[in-house]
PDB file of C-alpha atoms in Angstrom:
ATOM      1  CA  MET A 554       0.288  -1.083   0.252  1.00 52.00           C
ATOM      2  CA  ASN A 555       1.673   3.233  -0.578  1.00 57.00           C
ATOM      3  CA  PRO A 556       1.370   6.465   1.265  1.00 55.00           C
ATOM      4  CA  ALA A 557      -1.851   8.421  -0.862  1.00 54.00           C
ATOM      5  CA  GLU A 558      -3.897   5.394  -0.154  1.00 56.00           C
ATOM      6  CA  ASN A 559      -3.009   5.022   3.508  1.00 56.00           C
ATOM      7  CA  VAL A 560      -3.733   8.860   3.747  1.00 54.00           C
ATOM      8  CA  ALA A 561      -6.955   8.304   1.536  1.00 54.00           C
ATOM      9  CA  ALA A 562      -8.439   5.232   3.686  1.00 57.00           C
ATOM     10  CA  ARG A 563      -8.001   7.248   7.149  1.00 56.00           C
ATOM     11  CA  PRO A 564     -11.127   8.780   8.329  1.00 59.00           C
ATOM     12  CA  ILE A 565     -11.799  12.258   8.694  1.00 56.00           C
ATOM     13  CA  ARG A 566     -10.928  13.667  12.174  1.00 58.00           C
ATOM     14  CA  PRO A 567     -11.629  17.649  12.404  1.00 62.00           C
ATOM     15  CA  TYR A 568     -10.097  19.469  15.610  1.00 66.00           C
ATOM     16  CA  GLY A 569     -13.242  20.898  15.707  1.00 67.00           C
ATOM     17  CA  ALA A 570     -15.511  17.545  16.167  1.00 72.00           C
ATOM     18  CA  TRP A 571     -12.263  15.526  18.611  1.00 76.00           C
ATOM     19  CA  ALA A 572     -13.104  20.329  20.852  1.00 80.00           C
ATOM     20  CA  ALA A 573     -16.285  19.709  21.398  1.00 80.00           C
ATOM     21  CA  ARG A 574     -15.994  15.996  22.746  1.00 83.00           C
ATOM     22  CA  THR A 575     -13.337  16.555  24.742  1.00 86.00           C
ATOM     23  CA  GLY A 576     -15.577  19.404  26.182  1.00 86.00           C
ATOM     24  CA  LEU A 577     -18.443  17.833  26.652  1.00 86.00           C
ATOM     25  CA  ALA A 578     -16.501  14.828  28.024  1.00 88.00           C
ATOM     26  CA  LEU A 579     -14.543  17.336  30.634  1.00 90.00           C
ATOM     27  CA  LEU A 580     -17.629  19.251  31.354  1.00 89.00           C
ATOM     28  CA  PRO A 581     -19.430  16.528  34.168  1.00 88.00           C
ATOM     29  CA  PHE A 582     -15.499  16.815  35.812  1.00 89.00           C
ATOM     30  CA  ALA A 583     -15.411  20.231  35.971  1.00 90.00           C
ATOM     31  CA  THR A 584     -18.407  21.084  37.409  1.00 88.00           C
ATOM     32  CA  LEU A 585     -18.808  18.093  40.459  1.00 84.00           C
ATOM     33  CA  GLY A 586     -21.243  16.395  37.788  1.00 83.00           C
ATOM     34  CA  LEU A 587     -23.888  19.158  38.385  1.00 86.00           C
ATOM     35  CA  LEU A 588     -24.044  20.145  35.156  1.00 90.00           C
ATOM     36  CA  CYS A 589     -23.706  16.180  33.579  1.00 88.00           C
ATOM     37  CA  PRO A 590     -27.199  16.516  31.881  1.00 91.00           C
ATOM     38  CA  VAL A 591     -25.721  18.750  29.848  1.00 91.00           C
ATOM     39  CA  PRO A 592     -23.254  16.375  27.772  1.00 90.00           C
ATOM     40  CA  SER A 593     -26.766  13.977  27.245  1.00 91.00           C
ATOM     41  CA  LEU A 594     -28.935  17.359  25.817  1.00 92.00           C
ATOM     42  CA  VAL A 595     -26.611  18.926  23.663  1.00 90.00           C
ATOM     43  CA  ILE A 596     -25.978  14.855  21.693  1.00 89.00           C
ATOM     44  CA  ALA A 597     -29.780  14.529  21.539  1.00 91.00           C
ATOM     45  CA  VAL A 598     -30.110  17.801  19.626  1.00 92.00           C
ATOM     46  CA  LYS A 599     -28.089  17.101  18.226  1.00 89.00           C
ATOM     47  CA  ARG A 600     -28.661  13.746  16.693  1.00 88.00           C
ATOM     48  CA  HIS A 601     -31.979  12.984  17.335  1.00 88.00           C
ATOM     49  CA  ARG A 602     -32.216   9.760  18.369  1.00 90.00           C
ATOM     50  CA  SER A 603     -35.055   9.119  20.770  1.00 92.00           C
ATOM     51  CA  ALA A 604     -31.533   6.068  22.964  1.00 91.00           C
ATOM     52  CA  ASP A 605     -30.304  10.260  22.777  1.00 90.00           C
ATOM     53  CA  TRP A 606     -32.919  11.680  24.886  1.00 94.00           C
ATOM     54  CA  VAL A 607     -33.688   7.957  27.083  1.00 94.00           C
ATOM     55  CA  ALA A 608     -29.736   9.354  27.989  1.00 92.00           C
ATOM     56  CA  PHE A 609     -29.854  12.784  28.732  1.00 93.00           C
ATOM     57  CA  ALA A 610     -33.603  11.673  31.214  1.00 95.00           C
ATOM     58  CA  VAL A 611     -31.340   8.682  33.144  1.00 93.00           C
ATOM     59  CA  PHE A 612     -28.844  12.048  33.821  1.00 91.00           C
ATOM     60  CA  CYS A 613     -31.286  14.307  34.654  1.00 93.00           C
ATOM     61  CA  ALA A 614     -32.662  11.979  37.064  1.00 93.00           C
ATOM     62  CA  VAL A 615     -28.987  11.320  38.244  1.00 88.00           C
ATOM     63  CA  TRP A 616     -28.424  15.344  38.857  1.00 89.00           C
ATOM     64  CA  VAL A 617     -32.179  15.478  40.623  1.00 91.00           C
ATOM     65  CA  SER A 618     -31.196  12.399  42.916  1.00 88.00           C
ATOM     66  CA  TRP A 619     -27.306  13.933  43.566  1.00 85.00           C
ATOM     67  CA  VAL A 620     -28.759  17.255  44.838  1.00 86.00           C
ATOM     68  CA  LEU A 621     -31.753  15.501  46.389  1.00 88.00           C
ATOM     69  CA  GLN A 622     -29.322  13.366  48.123  1.00 83.00           C
ATOM     70  CA  LEU A 623     -26.921  16.707  48.703  1.00 81.00           C
ATOM     71  CA  ALA A 624     -29.384  18.664  50.960  1.00 84.00           C
ATOM     72  CA  THR A 625     -30.632  15.771  53.036  1.00 83.00           C
ATOM     73  CA  THR A 626     -27.450  14.589  54.396  1.00 77.00           C
ATOM     74  CA  PRO A 627     -25.425  15.773  56.555  1.00 77.00           C
ATOM     75  CA  ASP A 628     -21.778  16.883  56.922  1.00 75.00           C
ATOM     76  CA  THR A 629     -20.371  13.807  59.034  1.00 79.00           C
ATOM     77  CA  THR A 630     -22.417  10.825  57.589  1.00 76.00           C
ATOM     78  CA  HIS A 631     -21.574   7.481  56.784  1.00 80.00           C
ATOM     79  CA  GLY A 632     -22.321   4.483  55.783  1.00 84.00           C
ATOM     80  CA  MET A 633     -24.543   4.036  53.259  1.00 84.00           C
ATOM     81  CA  ARG A 634     -25.502   7.843  52.813  1.00 81.00           C
ATOM     82  CA  PHE A 635     -22.156   7.989  52.231  1.00 83.00           C
ATOM     83  CA  ALA A 636     -22.265   5.547  49.710  1.00 84.00           C
ATOM     84  CA  ALA A 637     -25.204   6.497  48.335  1.00 82.00           C
ATOM     85  CA  ASP A 638     -23.386   9.701  48.667  1.00 83.00           C
ATOM     86  CA  VAL A 639     -20.767   8.094  45.878  1.00 84.00           C
ATOM     87  CA  LEU A 640     -22.516   6.440  44.189  1.00 85.00           C
ATOM     88  CA  LEU A 641     -24.559   9.659  42.779  1.00 84.00           C
ATOM     89  CA  ILE A 642     -21.124  11.781  42.626  1.00 86.00           C
ATOM     90  CA  GLY A 643     -19.703   8.973  40.293  1.00 86.00           C
ATOM     91  CA  LEU A 644     -23.045   8.420  38.179  1.00 83.00           C
ATOM     92  CA  SER A 645     -23.179  12.361  37.307  1.00 85.00           C
ATOM     93  CA  THR A 646     -19.182  13.035  36.673  1.00 90.00           C
ATOM     94  CA  ALA A 647     -17.294   9.529  35.562  1.00 89.00           C
ATOM     95  CA  GLY A 648     -20.803   7.907  33.867  1.00 87.00           C
ATOM     96  CA  ALA A 649     -22.016  11.252  32.096  1.00 88.00           C
ATOM     97  CA  ALA A 650     -18.171  11.534  30.900  1.00 89.00           C
ATOM     98  CA  ALA A 651     -18.230   8.183  29.675  1.00 89.00           C
ATOM     99  CA  HIS A 652     -21.310   8.563  28.501  1.00 86.00           C
ATOM    100  CA  ALA A 653     -20.322  11.945  25.707  1.00 87.00           C
ATOM    101  CA  TRP A 654     -17.113  10.562  25.180  1.00 87.00           C
ATOM    102  CA  LYS A 655     -18.204   7.034  24.022  1.00 87.00           C
ATOM    103  CA  ALA A 656     -21.682   8.962  21.811  1.00 84.00           C
ATOM    104  CA  TRP A 657     -20.594  12.449  20.582  1.00 77.00           C
ATOM    105  CA  PRO A 658     -19.814  10.965  16.676  1.00 69.00           C
ATOM    106  CA  ALA A 659     -15.738  10.488  16.363  1.00 54.00           C
ATOM    107  CA  THR A 660     -15.259  10.363  13.295  1.00 54.00           C
ATOM    108  CA  ARG A 661     -16.712  10.239   9.461  1.00 53.00           C
ATOM    109  CA  GLN A 662     -15.644   8.418   7.006  1.00 49.00           C
ATOM    110  CA  SER A 663     -13.979   9.598   4.397  1.00 50.00           C
ATOM    111  CA  PRO A 664     -15.696   9.937   0.242  1.00 52.00           C
ATOM    112  CA  ASN A 665     -14.523   7.162  -1.517  1.00 52.00           C
ATOM    113  CA  GLU A 666     -13.831   7.868  -5.871  1.00 53.00           C
ATOM    114  CA  ASN A 667     -17.397   8.353  -6.144  1.00 54.00           C
ATOM    115  CA  GLY A 668     -17.193  11.614  -3.977  1.00 51.00           C
ATOM    116  CA  LYS A 669     -19.540  10.147  -1.676  1.00 54.00           C
ATOM    117  CA  SER A 670     -19.277   9.021   2.402  1.00 50.00           C
ATOM    118  CA  ALA A 671     -19.011   5.344   2.276  1.00 48.00           C
TER     119      ALA A 671
END
């Protein structure tokens, strides 16, 4: 395979898509989960698929649960309430970030010899 064929076979990776994907994945970590539904909302609005709207609803439910748990948990908590706090914070940060990273389209296909994407 010559280098020209190798370049044509690779998918096109625009920097804008990479920056958007990275930004959406970092948003839940930067806000400690307070904006965890935002990446799912952006993905759902962009792709118009029902599965994306379900993911948005799930992260909204996680966010509401996290805020209610935060409001009702005393500062010196331990045991099951502490475990629930850790679980909700983990879902709202790492779960939302992983979803944003995996669900955002990372690449687009390069055009074939007819000029159309495969």
